[in-house]
Every structure is written in structure tokens, then in C-alpha cells.
PDB file of C-alpha atoms in Angstrom:
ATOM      1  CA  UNK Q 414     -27.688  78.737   9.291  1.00  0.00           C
ATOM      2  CA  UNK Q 415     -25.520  76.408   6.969  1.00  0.00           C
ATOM      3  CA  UNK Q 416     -25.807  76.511   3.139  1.00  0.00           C
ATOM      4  CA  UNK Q 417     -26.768  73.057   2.458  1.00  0.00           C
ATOM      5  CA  UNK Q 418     -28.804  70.555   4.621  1.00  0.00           C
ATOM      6  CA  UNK Q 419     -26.343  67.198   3.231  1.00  0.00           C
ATOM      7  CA  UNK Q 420     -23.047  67.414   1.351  1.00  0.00           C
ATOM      8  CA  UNK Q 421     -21.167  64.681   0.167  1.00  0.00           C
ATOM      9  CA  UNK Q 422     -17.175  64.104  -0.206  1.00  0.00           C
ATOM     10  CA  UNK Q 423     -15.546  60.968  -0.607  1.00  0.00           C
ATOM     11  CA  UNK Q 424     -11.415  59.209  -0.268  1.00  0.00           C
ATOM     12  CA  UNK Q 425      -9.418  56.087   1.109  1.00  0.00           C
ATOM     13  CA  UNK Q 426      -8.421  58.795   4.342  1.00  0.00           C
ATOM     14  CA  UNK Q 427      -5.097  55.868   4.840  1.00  0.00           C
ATOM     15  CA  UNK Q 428      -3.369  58.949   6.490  1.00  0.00           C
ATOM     16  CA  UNK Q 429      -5.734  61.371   8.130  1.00  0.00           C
ATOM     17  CA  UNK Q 430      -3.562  64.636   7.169  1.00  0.00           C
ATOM     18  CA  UNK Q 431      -3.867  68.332   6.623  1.00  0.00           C
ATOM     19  CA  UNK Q 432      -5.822  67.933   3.158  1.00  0.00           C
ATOM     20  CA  UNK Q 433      -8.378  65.566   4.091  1.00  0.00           C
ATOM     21  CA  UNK Q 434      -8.760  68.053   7.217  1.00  0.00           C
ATOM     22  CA  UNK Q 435      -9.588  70.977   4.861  1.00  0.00           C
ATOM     23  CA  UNK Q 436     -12.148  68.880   3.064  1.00  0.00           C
ATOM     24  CA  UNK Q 437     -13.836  67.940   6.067  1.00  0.00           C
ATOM     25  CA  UNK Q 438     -13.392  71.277   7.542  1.00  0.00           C
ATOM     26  CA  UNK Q 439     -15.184  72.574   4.164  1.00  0.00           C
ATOM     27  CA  UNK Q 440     -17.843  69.797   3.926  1.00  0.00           C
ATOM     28  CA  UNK Q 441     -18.705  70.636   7.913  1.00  0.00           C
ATOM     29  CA  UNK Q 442     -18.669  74.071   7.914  1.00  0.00           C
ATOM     30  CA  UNK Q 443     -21.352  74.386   4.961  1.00  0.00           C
ATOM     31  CA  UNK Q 444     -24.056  71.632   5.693  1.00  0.00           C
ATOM     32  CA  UNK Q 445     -25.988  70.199   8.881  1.00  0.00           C
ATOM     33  CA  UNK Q 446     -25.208  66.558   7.306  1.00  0.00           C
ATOM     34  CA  UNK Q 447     -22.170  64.942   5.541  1.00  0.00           C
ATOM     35  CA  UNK Q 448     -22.237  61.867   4.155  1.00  0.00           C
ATOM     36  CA  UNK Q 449     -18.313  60.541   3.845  1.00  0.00           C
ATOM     37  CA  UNK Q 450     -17.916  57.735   1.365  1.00  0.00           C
ATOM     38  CA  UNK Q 451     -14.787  55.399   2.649  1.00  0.00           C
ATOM     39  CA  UNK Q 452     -12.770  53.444  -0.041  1.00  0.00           C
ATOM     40  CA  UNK Q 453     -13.714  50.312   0.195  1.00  0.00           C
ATOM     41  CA  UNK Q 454      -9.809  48.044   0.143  1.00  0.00           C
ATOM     42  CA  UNK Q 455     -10.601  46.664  -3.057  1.00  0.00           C
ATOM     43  CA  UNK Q 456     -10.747  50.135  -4.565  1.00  0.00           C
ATOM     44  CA  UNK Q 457      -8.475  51.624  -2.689  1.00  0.00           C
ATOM     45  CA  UNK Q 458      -5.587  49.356  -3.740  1.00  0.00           C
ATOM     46  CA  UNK Q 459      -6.255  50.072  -7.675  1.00  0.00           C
ATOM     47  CA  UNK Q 460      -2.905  50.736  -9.344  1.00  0.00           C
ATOM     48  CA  UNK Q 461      -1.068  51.076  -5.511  1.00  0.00           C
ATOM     49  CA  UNK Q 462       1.407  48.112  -5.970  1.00  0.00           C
ATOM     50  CA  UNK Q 463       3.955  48.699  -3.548  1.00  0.00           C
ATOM     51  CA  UNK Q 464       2.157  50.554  -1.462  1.00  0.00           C
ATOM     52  CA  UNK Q 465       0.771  49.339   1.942  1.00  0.00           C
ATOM     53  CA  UNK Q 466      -2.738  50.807   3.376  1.00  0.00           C
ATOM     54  CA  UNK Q 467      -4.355  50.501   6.020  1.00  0.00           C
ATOM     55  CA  UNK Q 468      -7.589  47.964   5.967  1.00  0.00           C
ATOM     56  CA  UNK Q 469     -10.982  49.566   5.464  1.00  0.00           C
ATOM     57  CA  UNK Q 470     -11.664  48.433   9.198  1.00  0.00           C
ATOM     58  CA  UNK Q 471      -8.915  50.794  10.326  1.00  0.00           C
ATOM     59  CA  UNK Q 472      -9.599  53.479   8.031  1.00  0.00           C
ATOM     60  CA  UNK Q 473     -12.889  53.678   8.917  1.00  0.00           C
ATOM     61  CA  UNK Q 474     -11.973  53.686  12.779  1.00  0.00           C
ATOM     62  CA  UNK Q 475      -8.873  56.335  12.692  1.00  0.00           C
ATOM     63  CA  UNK Q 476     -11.919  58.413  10.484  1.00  0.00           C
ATOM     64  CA  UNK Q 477     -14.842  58.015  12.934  1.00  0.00           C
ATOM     65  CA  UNK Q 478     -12.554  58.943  15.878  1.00  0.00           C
ATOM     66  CA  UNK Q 479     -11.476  62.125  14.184  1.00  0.00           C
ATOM     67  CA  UNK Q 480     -14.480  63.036  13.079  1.00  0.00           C
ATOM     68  CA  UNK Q 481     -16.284  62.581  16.584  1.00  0.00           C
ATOM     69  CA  UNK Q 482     -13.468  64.508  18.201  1.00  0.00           C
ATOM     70  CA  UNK Q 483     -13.316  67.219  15.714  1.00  0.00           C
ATOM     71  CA  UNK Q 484     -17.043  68.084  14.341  1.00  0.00           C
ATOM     72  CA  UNK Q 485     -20.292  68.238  16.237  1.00  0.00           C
ATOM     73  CA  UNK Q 486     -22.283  68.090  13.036  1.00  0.00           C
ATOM     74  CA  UNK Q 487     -23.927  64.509  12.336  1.00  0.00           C
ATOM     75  CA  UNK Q 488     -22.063  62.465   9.688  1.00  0.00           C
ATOM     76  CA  UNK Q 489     -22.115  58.944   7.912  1.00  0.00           C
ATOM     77  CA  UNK Q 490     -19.318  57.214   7.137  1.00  0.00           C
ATOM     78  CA  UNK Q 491     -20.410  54.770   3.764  1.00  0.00           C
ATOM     79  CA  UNK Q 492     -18.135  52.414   2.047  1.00  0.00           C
ATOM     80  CA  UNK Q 493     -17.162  52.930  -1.490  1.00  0.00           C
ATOM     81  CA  UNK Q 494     -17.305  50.395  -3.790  1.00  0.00           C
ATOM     82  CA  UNK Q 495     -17.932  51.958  -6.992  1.00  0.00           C
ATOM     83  CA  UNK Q 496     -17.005  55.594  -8.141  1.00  0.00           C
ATOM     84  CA  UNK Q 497     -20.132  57.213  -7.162  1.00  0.00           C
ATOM     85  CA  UNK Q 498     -21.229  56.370  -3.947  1.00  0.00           C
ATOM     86  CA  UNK Q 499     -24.236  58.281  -2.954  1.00  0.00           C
ATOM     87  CA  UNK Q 500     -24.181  60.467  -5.022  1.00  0.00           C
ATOM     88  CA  UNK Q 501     -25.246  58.621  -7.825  1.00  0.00           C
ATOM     89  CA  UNK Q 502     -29.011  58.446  -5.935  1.00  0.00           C
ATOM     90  CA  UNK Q 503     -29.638  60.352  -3.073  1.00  0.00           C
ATOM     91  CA  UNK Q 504     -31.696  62.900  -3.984  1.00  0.00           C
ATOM     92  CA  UNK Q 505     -31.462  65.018  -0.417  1.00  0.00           C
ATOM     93  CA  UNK Q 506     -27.972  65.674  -1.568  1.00  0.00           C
ATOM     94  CA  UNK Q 507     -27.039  69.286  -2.321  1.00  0.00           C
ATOM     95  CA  UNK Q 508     -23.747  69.362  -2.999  1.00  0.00           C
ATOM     96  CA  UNK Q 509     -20.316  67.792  -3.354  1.00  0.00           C
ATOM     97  CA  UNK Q 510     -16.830  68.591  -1.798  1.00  0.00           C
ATOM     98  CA  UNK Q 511     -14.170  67.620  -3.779  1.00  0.00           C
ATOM     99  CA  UNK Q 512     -10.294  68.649  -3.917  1.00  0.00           C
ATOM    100  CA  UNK Q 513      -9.438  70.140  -7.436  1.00  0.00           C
ATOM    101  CA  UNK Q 514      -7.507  66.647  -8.505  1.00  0.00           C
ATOM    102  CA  UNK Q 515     -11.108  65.137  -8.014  1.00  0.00           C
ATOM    103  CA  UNK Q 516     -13.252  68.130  -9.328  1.00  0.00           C
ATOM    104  CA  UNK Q 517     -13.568  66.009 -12.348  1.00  0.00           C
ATOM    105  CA  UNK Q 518     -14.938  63.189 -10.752  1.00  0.00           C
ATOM    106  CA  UNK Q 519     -17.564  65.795  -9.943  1.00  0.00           C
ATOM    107  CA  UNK Q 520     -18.543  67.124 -12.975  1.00  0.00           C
ATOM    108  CA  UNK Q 521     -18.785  63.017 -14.782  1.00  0.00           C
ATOM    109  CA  UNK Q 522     -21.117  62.441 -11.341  1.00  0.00           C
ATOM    110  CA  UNK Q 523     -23.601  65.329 -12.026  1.00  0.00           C
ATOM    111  CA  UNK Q 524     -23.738  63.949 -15.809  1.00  0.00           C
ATOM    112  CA  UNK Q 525     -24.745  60.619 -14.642  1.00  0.00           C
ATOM    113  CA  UNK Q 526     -27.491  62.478 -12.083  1.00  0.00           C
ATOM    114  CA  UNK Q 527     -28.935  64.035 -14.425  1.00  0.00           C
ATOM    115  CA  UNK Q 528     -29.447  60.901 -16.303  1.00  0.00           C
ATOM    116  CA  UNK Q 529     -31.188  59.627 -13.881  1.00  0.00           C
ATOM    117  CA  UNK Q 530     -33.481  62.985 -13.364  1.00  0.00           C
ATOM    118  CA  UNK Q 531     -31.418  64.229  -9.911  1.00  0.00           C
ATOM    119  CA  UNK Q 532     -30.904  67.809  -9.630  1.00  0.00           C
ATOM    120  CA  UNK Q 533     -26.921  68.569  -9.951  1.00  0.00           C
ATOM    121  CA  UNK Q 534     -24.984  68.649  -7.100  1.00  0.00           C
ATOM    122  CA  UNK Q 535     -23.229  72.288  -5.876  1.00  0.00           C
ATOM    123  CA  UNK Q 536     -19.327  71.415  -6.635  1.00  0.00           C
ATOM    124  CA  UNK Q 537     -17.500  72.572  -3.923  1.00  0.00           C
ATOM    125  CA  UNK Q 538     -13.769  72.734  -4.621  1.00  0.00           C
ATOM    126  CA  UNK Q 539     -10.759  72.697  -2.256  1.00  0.00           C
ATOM    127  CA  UNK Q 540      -7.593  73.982  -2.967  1.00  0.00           C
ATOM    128  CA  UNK Q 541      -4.748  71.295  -2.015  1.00  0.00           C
ATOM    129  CA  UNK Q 542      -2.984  72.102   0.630  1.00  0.00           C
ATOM    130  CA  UNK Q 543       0.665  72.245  -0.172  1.00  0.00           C
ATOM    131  CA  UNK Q 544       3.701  70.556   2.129  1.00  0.00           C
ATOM    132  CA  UNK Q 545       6.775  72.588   3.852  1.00  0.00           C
ATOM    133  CA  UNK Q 546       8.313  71.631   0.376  1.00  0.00           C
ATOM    134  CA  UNK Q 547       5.930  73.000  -1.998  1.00  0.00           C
ATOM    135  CA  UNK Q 548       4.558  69.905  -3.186  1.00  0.00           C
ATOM    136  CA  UNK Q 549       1.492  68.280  -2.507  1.00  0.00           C
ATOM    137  CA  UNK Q 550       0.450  66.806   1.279  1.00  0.00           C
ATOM    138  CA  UNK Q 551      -0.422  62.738   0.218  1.00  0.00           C
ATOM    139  CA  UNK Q 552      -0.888  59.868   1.796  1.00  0.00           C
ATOM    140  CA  UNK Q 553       1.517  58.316   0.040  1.00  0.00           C
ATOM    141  CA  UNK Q 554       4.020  61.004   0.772  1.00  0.00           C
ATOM    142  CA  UNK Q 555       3.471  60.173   4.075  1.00  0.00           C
ATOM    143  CA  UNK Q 556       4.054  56.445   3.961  1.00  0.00           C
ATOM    144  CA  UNK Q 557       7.116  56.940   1.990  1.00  0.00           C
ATOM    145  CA  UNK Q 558       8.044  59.021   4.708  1.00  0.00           C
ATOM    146  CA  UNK Q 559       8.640  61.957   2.949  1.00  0.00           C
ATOM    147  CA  UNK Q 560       6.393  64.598   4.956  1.00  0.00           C
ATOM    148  CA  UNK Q 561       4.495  63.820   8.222  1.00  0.00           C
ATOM    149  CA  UNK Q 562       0.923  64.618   8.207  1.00  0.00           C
ATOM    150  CA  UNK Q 563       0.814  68.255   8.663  1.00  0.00           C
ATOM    151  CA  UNK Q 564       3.293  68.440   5.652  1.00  0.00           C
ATOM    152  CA  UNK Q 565       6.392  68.947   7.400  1.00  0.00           C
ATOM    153  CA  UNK Q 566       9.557  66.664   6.618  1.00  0.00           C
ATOM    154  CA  UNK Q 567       9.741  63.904   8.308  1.00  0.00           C
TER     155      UNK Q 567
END
């Protein structure tokens, strides 16, 4: 039997690579249901000016393919407008997976829940997952061409 009965994690997922797979490997492997919040192209371009994305259309495609291939556990893939997502009101959530750059995000999100008289969410924190080099695996590593997605140099 899993921990939880419905996590939540969320990202923009441009480049499907080893640290979103740890996440989702994380998320999956602890709860029944995950709910996936997709950057929504208006957010996911914030402060990325020379940087090229993929649209939210692909995104969410290149995600839902993965996903059905790699996890038999039901998910929903939700677009992100906002910060919060569902988390901000579901009230079946239990917890949240989040990388430790985003564990912050976390924390600000169970303040606001509360707030609004939702239990806190478990924070579930991944370790990044480093590249061949030492640094970081990104997406925008990989679109500068820098690594590949399983942190090798390209």
C-alpha cells in the first residue's frame, strides 16, 4: 500500500530529462494518484528571453506519452496558470513533491492552505540530480546543448 492516496508536483517538463524522471518516479512511487500541474506558455516564458520552449500543446503531449509508457498509476496532467495550481484547493491532496530549488514554493503554498483552513501538504523533497559534469541536469542546459537529457555531454 502507497503512503498517500493524491500527491501533487508541478514544472514546464520542455525537456523530459533525468530530474523530472526522479520527481515523477518519487510522486508515483508514494501515492495511487498524481496530479501534474503543466506550465501553462505564458508562465513558462517568465524571464526566458532567449530561450525557445516548446508550446504547452507539445509539452503536454511529450508528458502524457511518458507518463503512459512509464507509470501504471492514474495521473492528471493540469495546466498552470498561477503559482499554485491545485494545491491551493484541493483538499484530497496529501502531499507535495518538489525538487529542493522549489521546496520553497512549498512551504509559501502550505501558508496560503492554511489560510484557507486546508490541512498542510506532506513536502516531499528531491535531491537534483547532478550532470556527468557536476552541475545541475536543466532544461535549459539541454537546449543550449550543453548535456543531453540523461546529463551526459552532448
Amino acid at each position: 500500500m502507497k503512503k498517500f492516496s493524491k500527491v501533487c508536483l508541478g514544472g514546464t517538463f520542455d525537456q523530459i530529462h533525468l530530474g523530472h524522471k526522479s520527481l515523477l518516479e518519487i510522486a508515483f512511487s508514494t501515492s495511487n494518484q498524481v496530479i501534474i500541474g503543466l506550465t501553462s506558455d505564458q508562465r513558462a516564458n517568465l524571464g526566458r528571453v532567449n530561450e525557445v520552449l516548446h508550446t504547452y500543446e507539445e509539452r503536454y503531449t511529450n508528458l502524457d506519452v511518458f507518463l503512459t509508457k512509464t507509470f501504471s498509476e492514474k495521473y492528471t496532467i493540469v495546466k498552470l496558470n498561477d503559482v499554485w495550481g491545485p494545491g491551493i484547493f484541493d483538499k484530497d491532496l496529501e502531499a507535495i513533491v518538489v525538487s529542493e530549488e522549489t521546496k520553497d514554493v512549498a512551504i509559501e503554498l502550505n501558508k496560503n492552505r492554511k489560510l484557507k483552513n486546508l490541512g498542510e501538504l506532506e513536502v516531499i523533497t528531491v535531491p537534483l540530480i547532478l550532470a556527468q559534469d557536476g552541475k545541475k541536469i536543466s532544461s535549459t542546459r539541454i537546449r543550449n546543448n550543453e548535456i543531453d537529457v540523461d546529463g551526459f555531454q552532448a
